[in-house]
PDB file of C-alpha atoms in Angstrom:
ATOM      1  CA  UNK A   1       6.631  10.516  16.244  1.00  0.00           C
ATOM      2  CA  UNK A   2       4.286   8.143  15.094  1.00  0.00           C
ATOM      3  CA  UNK A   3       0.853   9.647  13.988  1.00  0.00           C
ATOM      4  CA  UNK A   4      -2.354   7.494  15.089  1.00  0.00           C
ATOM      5  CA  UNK A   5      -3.564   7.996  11.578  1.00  0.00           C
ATOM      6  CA  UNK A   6      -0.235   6.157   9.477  1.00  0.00           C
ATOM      7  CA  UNK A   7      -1.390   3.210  12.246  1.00  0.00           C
ATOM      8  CA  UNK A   8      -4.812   3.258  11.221  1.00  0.00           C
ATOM      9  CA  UNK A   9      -3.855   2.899   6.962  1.00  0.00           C
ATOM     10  CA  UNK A  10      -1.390   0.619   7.518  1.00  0.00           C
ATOM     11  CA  UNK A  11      -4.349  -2.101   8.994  1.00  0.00           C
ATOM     12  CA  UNK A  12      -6.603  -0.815   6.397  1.00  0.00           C
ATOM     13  CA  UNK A  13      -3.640  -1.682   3.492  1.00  0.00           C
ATOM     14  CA  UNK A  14      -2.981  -4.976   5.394  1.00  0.00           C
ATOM     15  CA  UNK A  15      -6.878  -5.689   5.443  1.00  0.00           C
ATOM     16  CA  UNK A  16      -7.609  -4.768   1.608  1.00  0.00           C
ATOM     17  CA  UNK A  17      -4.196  -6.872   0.999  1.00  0.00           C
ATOM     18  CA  UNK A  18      -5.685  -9.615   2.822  1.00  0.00           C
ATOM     19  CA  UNK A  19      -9.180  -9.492   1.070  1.00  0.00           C
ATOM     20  CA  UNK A  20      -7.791  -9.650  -2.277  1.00  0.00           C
ATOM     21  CA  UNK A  21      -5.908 -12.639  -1.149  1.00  0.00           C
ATOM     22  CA  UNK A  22      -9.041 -13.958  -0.124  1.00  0.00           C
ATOM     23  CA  UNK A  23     -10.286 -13.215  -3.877  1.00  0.00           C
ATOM     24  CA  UNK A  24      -7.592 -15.393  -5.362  1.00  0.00           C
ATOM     25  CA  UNK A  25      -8.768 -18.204  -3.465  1.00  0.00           C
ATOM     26  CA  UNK A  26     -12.776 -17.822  -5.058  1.00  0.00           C
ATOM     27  CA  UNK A  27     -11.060 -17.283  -8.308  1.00  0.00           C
ATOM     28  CA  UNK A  28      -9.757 -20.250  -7.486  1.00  0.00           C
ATOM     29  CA  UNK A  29     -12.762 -21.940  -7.241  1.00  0.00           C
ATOM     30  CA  UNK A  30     -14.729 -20.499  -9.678  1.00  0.00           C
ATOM     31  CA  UNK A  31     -11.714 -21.668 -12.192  1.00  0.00           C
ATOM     32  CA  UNK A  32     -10.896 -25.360 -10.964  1.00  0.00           C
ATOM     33  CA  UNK A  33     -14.649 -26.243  -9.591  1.00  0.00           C
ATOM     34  CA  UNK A  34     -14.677 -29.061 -11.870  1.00  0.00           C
ATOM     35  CA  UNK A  35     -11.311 -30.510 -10.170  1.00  0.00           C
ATOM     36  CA  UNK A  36     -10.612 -32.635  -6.904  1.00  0.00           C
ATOM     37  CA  UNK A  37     -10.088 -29.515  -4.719  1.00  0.00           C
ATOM     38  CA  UNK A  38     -10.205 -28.831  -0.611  1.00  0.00           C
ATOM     39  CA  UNK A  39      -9.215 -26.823   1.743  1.00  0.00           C
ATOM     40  CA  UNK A  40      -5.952 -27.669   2.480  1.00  0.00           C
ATOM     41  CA  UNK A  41      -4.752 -27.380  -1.569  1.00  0.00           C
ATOM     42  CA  UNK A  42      -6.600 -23.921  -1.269  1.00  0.00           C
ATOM     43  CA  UNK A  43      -4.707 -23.096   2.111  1.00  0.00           C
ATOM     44  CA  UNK A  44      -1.649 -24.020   0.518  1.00  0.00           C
ATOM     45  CA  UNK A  45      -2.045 -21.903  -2.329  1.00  0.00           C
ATOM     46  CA  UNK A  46      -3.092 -19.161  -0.107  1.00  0.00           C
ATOM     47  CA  UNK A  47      -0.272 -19.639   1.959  1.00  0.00           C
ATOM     48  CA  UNK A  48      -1.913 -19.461   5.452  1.00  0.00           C
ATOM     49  CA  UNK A  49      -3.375 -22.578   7.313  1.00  0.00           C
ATOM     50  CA  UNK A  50      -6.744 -24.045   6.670  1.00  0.00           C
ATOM     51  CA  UNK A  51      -8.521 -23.167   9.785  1.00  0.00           C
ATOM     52  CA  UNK A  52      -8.029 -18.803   9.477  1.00  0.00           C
ATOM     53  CA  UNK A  53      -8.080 -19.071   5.634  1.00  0.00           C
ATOM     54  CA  UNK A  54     -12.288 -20.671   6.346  1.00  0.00           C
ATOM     55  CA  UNK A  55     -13.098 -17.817   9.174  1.00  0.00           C
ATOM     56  CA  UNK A  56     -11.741 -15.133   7.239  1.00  0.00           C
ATOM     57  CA  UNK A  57     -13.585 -16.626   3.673  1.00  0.00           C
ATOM     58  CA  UNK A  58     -16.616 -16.873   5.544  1.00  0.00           C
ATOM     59  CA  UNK A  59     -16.541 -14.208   6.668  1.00  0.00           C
ATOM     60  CA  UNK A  60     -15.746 -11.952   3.211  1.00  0.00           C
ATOM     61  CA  UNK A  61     -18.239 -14.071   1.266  1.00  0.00           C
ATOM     62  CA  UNK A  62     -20.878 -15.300   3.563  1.00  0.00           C
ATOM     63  CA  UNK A  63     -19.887 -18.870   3.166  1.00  0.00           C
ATOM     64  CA  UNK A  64     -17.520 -21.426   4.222  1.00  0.00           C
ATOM     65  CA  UNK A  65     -14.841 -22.399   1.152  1.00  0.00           C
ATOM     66  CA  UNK A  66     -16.215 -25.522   0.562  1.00  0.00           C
ATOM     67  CA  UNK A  67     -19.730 -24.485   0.427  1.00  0.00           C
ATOM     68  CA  UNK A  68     -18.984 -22.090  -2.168  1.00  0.00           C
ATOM     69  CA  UNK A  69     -17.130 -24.628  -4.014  1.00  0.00           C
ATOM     70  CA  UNK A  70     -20.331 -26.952  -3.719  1.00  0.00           C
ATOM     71  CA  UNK A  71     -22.591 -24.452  -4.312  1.00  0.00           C
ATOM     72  CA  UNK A  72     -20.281 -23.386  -7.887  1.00  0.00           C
ATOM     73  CA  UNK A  73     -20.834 -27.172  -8.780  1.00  0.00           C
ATOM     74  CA  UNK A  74     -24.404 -27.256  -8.219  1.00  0.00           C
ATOM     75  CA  UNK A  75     -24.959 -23.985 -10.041  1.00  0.00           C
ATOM     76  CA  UNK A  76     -23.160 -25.810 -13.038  1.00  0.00           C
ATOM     77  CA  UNK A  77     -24.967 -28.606 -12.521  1.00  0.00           C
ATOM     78  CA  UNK A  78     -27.952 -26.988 -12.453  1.00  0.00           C
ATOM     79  CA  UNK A  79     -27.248 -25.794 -16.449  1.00  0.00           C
ATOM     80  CA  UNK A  80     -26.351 -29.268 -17.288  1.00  0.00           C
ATOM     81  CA  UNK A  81     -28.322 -30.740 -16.397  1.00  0.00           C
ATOM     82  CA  UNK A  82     -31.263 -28.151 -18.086  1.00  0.00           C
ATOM     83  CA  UNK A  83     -28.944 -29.604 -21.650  1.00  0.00           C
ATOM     84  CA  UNK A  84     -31.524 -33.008 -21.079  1.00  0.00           C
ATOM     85  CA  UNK A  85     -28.512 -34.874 -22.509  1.00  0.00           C
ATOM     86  CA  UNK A  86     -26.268 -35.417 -20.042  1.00  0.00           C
ATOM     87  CA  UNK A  87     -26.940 -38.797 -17.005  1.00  0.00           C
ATOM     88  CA  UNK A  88     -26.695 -37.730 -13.385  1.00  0.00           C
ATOM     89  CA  UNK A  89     -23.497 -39.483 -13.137  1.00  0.00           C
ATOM     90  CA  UNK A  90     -22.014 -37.568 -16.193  1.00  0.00           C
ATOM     91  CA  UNK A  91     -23.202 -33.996 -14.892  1.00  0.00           C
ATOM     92  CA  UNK A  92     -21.450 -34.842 -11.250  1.00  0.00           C
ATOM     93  CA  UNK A  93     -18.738 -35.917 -12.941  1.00  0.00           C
ATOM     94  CA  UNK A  94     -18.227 -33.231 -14.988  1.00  0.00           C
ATOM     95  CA  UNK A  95     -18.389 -30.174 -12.068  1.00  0.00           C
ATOM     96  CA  UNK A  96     -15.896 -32.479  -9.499  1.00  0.00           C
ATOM     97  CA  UNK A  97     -17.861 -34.679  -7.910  1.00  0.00           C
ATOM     98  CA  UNK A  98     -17.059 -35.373  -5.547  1.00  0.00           C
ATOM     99  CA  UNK A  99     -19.356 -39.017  -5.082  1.00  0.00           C
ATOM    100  CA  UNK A 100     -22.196 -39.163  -6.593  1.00  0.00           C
ATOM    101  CA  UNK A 101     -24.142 -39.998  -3.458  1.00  0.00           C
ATOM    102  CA  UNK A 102     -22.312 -36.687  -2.335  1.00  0.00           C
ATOM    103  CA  UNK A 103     -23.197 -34.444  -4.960  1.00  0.00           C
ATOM    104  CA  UNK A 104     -27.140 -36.155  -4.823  1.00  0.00           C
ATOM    105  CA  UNK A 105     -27.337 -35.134  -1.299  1.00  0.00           C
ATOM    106  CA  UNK A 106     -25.919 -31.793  -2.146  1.00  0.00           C
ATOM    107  CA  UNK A 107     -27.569 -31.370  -4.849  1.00  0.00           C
ATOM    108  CA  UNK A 108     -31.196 -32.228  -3.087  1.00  0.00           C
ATOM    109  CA  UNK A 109     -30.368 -29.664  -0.242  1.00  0.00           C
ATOM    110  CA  UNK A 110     -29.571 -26.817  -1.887  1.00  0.00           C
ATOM    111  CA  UNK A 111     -32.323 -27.120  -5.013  1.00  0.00           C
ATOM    112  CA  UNK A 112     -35.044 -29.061  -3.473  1.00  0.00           C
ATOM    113  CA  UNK A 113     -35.435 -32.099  -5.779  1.00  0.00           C
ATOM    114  CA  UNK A 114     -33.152 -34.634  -6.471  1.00  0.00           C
ATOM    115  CA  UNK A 115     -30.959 -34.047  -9.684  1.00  0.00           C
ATOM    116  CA  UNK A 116     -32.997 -36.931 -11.331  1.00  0.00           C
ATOM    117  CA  UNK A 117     -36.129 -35.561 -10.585  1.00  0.00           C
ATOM    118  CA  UNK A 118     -34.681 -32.039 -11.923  1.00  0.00           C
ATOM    119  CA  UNK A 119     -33.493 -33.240 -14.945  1.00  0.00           C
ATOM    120  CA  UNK A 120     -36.442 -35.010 -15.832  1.00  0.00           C
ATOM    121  CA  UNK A 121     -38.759 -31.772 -14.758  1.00  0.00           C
ATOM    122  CA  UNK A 122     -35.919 -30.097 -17.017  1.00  0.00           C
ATOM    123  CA  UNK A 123     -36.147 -32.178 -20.071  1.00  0.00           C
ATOM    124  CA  UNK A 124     -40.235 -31.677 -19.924  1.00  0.00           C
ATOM    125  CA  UNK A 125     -40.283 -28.266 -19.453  1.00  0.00           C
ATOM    126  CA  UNK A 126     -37.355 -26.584 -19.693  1.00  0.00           C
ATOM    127  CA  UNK A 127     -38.869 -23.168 -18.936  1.00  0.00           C
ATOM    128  CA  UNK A 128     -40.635 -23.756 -16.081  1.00  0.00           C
ATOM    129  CA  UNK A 129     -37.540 -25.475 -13.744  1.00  0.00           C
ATOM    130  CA  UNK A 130     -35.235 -22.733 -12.206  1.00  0.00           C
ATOM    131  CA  UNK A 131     -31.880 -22.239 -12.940  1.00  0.00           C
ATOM    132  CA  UNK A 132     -29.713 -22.037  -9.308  1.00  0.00           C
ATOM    133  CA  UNK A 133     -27.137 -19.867  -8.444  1.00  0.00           C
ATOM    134  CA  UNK A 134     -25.822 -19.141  -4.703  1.00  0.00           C
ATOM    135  CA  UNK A 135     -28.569 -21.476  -3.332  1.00  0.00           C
ATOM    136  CA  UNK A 136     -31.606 -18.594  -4.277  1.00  0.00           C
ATOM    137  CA  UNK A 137     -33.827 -21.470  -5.462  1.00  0.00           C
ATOM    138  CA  UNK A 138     -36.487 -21.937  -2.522  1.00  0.00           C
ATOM    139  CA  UNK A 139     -36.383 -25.276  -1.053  1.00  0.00           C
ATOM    140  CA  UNK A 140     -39.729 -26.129  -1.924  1.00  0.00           C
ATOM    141  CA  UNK A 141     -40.363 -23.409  -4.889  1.00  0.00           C
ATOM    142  CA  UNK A 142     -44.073 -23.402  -6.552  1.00  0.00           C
ATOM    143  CA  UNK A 143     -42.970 -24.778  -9.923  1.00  0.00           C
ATOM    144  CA  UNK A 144     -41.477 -27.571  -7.840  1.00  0.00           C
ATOM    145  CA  UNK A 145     -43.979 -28.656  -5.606  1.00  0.00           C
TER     146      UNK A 145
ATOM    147  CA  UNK B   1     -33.925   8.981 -30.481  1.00  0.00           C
ATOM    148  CA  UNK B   2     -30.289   8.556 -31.263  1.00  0.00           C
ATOM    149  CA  UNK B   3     -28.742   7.241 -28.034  1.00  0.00           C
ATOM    150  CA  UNK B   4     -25.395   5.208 -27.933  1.00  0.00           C
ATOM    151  CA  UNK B   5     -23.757   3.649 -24.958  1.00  0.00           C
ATOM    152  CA  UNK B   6     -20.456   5.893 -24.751  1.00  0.00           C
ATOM    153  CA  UNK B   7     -18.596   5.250 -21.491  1.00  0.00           C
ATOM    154  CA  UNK B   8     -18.862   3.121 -18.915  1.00  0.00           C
ATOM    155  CA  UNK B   9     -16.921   3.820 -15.371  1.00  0.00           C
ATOM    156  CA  UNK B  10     -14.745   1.350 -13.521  1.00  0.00           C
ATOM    157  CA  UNK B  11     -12.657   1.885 -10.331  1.00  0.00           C
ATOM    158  CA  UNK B  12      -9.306   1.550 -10.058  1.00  0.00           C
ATOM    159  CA  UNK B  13      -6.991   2.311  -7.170  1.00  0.00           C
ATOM    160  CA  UNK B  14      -3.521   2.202  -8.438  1.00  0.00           C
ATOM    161  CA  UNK B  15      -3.872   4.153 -11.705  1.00  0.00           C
ATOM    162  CA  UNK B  16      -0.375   3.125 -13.160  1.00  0.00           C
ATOM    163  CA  UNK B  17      -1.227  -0.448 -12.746  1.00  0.00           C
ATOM    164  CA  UNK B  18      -4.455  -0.196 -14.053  1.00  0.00           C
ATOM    165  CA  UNK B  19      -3.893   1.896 -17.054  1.00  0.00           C
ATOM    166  CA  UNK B  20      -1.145  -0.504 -18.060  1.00  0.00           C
ATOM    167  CA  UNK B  21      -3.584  -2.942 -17.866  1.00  0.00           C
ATOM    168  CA  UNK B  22      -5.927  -1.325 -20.256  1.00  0.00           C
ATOM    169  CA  UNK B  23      -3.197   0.355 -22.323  1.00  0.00           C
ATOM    170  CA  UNK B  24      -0.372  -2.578 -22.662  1.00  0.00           C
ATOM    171  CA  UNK B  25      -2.135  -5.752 -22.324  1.00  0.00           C
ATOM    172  CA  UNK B  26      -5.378  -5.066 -23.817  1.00  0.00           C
ATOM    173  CA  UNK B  27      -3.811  -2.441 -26.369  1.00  0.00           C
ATOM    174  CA  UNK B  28      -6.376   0.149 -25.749  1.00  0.00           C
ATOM    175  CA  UNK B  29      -5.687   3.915 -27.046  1.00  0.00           C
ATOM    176  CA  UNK B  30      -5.536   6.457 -23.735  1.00  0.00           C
ATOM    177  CA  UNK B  31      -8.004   8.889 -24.431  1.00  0.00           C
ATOM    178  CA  UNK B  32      -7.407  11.400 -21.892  1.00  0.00           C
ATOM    179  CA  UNK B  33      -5.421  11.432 -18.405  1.00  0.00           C
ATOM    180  CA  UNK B  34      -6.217  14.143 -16.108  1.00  0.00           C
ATOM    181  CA  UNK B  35      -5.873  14.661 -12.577  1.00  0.00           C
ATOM    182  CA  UNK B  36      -2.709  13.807 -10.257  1.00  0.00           C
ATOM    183  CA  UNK B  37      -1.912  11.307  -7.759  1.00  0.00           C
ATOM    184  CA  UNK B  38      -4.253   8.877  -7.032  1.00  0.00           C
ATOM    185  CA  UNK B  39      -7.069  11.301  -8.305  1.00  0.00           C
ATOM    186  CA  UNK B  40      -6.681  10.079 -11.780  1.00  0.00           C
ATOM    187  CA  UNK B  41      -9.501  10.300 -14.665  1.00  0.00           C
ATOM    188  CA  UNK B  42      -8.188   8.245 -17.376  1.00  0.00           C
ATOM    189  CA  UNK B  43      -9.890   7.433 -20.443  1.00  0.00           C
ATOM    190  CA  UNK B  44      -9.329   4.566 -22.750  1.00  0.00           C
ATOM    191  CA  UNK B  45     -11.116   2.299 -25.268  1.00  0.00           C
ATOM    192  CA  UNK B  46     -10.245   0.021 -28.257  1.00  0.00           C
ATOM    193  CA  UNK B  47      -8.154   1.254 -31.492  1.00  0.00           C
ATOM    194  CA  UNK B  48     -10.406   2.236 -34.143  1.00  0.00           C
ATOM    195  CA  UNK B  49     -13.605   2.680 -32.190  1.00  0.00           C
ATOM    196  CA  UNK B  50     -13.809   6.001 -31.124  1.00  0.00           C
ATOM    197  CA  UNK B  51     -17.562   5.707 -29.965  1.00  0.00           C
ATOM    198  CA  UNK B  52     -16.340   3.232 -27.228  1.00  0.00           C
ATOM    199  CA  UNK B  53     -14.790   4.055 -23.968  1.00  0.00           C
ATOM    200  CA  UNK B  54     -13.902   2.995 -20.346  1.00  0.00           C
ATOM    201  CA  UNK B  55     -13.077   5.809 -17.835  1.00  0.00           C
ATOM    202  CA  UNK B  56     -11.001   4.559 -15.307  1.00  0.00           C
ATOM    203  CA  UNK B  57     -11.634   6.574 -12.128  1.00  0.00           C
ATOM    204  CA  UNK B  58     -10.928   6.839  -8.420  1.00  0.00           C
ATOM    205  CA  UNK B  59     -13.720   4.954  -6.105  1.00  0.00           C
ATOM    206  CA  UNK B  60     -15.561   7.328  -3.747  1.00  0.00           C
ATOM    207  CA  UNK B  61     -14.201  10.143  -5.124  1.00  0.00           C
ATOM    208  CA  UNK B  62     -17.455  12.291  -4.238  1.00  0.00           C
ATOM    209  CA  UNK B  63     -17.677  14.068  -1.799  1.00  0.00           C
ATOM    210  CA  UNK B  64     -21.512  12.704  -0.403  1.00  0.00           C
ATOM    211  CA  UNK B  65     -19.707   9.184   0.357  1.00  0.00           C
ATOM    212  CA  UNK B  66     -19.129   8.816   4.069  1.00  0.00           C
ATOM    213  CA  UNK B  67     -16.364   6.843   5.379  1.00  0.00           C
ATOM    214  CA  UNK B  68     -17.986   4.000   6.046  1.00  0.00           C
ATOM    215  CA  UNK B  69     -19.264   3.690   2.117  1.00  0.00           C
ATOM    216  CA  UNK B  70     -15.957   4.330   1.424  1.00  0.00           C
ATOM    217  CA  UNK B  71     -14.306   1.664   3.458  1.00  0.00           C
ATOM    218  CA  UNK B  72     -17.005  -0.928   2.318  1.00  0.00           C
ATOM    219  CA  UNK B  73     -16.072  -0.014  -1.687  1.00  0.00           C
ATOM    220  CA  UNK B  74     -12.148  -0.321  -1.210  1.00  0.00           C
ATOM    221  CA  UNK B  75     -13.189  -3.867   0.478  1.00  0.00           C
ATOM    222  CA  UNK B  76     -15.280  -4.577  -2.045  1.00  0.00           C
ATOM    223  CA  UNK B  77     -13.228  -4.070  -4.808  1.00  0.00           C
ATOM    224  CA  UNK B  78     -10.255  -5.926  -2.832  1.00  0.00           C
ATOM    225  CA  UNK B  79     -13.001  -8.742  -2.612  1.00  0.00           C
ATOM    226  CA  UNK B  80     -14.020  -9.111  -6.163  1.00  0.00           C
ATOM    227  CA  UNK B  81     -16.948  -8.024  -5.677  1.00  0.00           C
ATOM    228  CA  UNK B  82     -17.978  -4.348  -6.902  1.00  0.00           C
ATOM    229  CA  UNK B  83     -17.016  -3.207 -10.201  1.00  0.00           C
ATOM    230  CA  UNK B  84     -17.099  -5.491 -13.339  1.00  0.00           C
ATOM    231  CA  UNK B  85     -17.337  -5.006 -17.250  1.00  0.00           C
ATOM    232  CA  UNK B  86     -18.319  -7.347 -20.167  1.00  0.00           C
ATOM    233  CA  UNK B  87     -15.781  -6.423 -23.605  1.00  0.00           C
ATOM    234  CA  UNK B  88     -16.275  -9.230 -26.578  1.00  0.00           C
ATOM    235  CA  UNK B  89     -13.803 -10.165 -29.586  1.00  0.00           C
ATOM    236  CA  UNK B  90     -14.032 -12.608 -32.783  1.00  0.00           C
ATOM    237  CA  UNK B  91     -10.909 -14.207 -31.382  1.00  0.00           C
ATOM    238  CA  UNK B  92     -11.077 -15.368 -28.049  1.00  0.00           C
ATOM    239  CA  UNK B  93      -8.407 -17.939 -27.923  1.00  0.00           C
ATOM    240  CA  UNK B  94      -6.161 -14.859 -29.315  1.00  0.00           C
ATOM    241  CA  UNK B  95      -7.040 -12.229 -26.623  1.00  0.00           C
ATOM    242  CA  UNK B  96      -6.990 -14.816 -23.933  1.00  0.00           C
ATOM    243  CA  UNK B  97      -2.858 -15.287 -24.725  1.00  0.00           C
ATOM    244  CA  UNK B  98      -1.871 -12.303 -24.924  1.00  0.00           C
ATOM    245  CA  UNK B  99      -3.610 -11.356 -21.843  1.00  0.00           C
ATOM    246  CA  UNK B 100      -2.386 -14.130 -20.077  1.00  0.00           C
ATOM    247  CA  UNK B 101       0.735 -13.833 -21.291  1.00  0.00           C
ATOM    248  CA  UNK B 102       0.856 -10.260 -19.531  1.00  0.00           C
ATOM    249  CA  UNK B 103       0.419 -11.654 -16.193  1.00  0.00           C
ATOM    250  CA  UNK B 104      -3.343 -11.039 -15.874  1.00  0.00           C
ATOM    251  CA  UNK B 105      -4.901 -12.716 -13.189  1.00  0.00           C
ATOM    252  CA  UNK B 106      -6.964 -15.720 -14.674  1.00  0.00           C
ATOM    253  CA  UNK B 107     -10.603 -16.203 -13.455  1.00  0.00           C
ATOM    254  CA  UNK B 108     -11.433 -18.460 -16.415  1.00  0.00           C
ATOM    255  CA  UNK B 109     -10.097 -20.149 -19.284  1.00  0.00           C
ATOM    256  CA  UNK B 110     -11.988 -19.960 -22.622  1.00  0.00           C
ATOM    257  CA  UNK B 111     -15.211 -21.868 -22.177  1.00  0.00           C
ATOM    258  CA  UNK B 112     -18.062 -23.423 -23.770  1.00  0.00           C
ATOM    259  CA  UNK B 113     -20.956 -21.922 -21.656  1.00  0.00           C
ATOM    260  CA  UNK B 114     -24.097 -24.386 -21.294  1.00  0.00           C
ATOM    261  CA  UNK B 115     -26.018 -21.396 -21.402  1.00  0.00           C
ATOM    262  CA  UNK B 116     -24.484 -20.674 -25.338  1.00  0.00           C
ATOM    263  CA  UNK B 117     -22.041 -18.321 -25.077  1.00  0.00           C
ATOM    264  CA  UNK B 118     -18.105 -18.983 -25.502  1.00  0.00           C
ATOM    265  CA  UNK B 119     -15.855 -16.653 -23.045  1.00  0.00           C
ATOM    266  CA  UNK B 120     -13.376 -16.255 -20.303  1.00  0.00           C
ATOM    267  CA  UNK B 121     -12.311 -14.012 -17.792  1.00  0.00           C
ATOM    268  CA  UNK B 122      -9.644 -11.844 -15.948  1.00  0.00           C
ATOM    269  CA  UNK B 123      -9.061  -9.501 -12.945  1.00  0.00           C
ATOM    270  CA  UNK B 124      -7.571  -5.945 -13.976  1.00  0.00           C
ATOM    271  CA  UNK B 125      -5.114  -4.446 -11.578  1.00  0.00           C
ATOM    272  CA  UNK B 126      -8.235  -3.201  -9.523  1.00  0.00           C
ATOM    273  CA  UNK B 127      -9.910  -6.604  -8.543  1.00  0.00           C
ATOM    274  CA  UNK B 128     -12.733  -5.507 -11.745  1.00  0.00           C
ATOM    275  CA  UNK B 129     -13.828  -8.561 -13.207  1.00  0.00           C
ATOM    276  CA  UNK B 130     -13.502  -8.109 -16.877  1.00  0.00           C
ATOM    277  CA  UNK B 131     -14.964 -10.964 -19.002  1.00  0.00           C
ATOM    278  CA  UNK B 132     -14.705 -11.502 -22.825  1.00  0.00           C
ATOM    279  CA  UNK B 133     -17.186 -12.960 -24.837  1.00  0.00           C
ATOM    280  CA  UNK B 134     -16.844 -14.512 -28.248  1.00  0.00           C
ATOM    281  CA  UNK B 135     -19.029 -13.057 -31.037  1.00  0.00           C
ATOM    282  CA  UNK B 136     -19.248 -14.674 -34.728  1.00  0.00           C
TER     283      UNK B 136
END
């Protein structure tokens, strides 16, 4: 006879099983940021298909694979680009891209100034421009404005 | 006052897996194993350095932790996302084989940090992130 309760850890195995999956694939990321990567190479790793591998990363980490992968570069970025000697072009170069028109508009979104603008702010006053990490910087911030 | 840091507490939730972790690919001493089953209290820390050590204990063993908090640390840890530890070495590139060699999981390769630093980083058997800094 089967006992409700063996049912009951056997999902809760599968779902911790399936989490730490999940983990490999924002290892992943937080390893090969700097290289061409996407969904379906990620999916492939993962061995399940792009469309439940997004849900159930979204839904573990709050945000879709490929934001967190964009939001990894930026973060990066965002210390490069602090260094003063580094171009625009170099820094999105150097965390994957993936354009540079791309990574300006990404990079404007999630920070609030263009990477130009930050890395001249940066270069003047290195204290007073925020570093970024998981899009915390306020889209307009004070020190910004 | 005379006040060292002593032992610091990470989860595990295999302890077999994650004591060979600690004891055969990091080469730690084990300090103490008590408990049975799952319920394990191991203790281990680096050869030499008595003053340091890492228990390695069962999550949510205590007994004011409800289900739920219970549930949400086992997904956590699954995750990547509860318990984590900073060690550091004067050889890097050194520790970084040998762990790698043992079939760690890799979060990062040795690095150049913008931010100064020089490390990299692996999962124990747990889903702890343990990262290794260089020091001079």
């Amino acid at each position: 006879m089967c006992q409700p309760s063996w049912g009951r850890a056997r999902v809760e195995a599968q779902r911790l099983s399936d989490l730490a999956r999940l983990r490999r694939v924002r290892d992943r990321i937080d390893r090969e940021y700097g290289r061409p990567l996407d969904i379906e190479v990620l999916a492939r790793a993962a061995n399940l298909p792009a469309a439940p591998l997004g849900r159930q990363f979204l839904l573990a980490y709050g945000l879709a694979p490929y934001a967190y992968l964009m939001t990894r570069r930026i973060e990066h970025a965002t210390a490069l680009l602090r260094r003063g000697d580094l171009s625009v072009a170099e820094v999105c170069s150097a965390v994957g891209g993936p354009s540079l028109d791309t990574f300006r508009t990404c990079f404007t979104e999630r920070v609030g100034v263009s990477p130009d603008v930050y890395r001249q702010r940066a270069i003047g006053a290195a204290a007073d421009v925020p570093s970024v990490r998981n899009g915390e910087a306020p889209l307009t911030g004070p020190r910004l404005a | 006052m005379d006040i060292t840091i002593h032992t610091t507490v990470l989860p595990h939730d295999d302890p077999d897996a994650s004591l060979a972790f600690y004891r055969d690919v990091l080469g730690f001493e084990v300090r103490s194993d008590v408990g049975q089953g799952r319920m394990r209290w191991i203790t281990v820390g680096p050869v030499g350095q008595v003053g340091t050590s890492i228990l390695l204990a069962p999550p949510a063993a205590d007994p004011g932790i409800t289900e739920d908090e219970r549930r949400t640390i086992a997904e956590m840890m699954a995750k990547g996302t509860y318990g984590w530890i900073l060690l550091a070495t004067h050889d890097l590139d050194g520790v970084f084989e040998k762990v790698s060699a043992g079939d760690a999981e890799i979060v990062q390769e040795p690095t150049d940090q913008p931010y100064g630093i020089r490390d990299c980083a692996f999962r124990d058997p747990a889903g702890n992130m343990v990262r290794i800094q260089e020091v001079g």
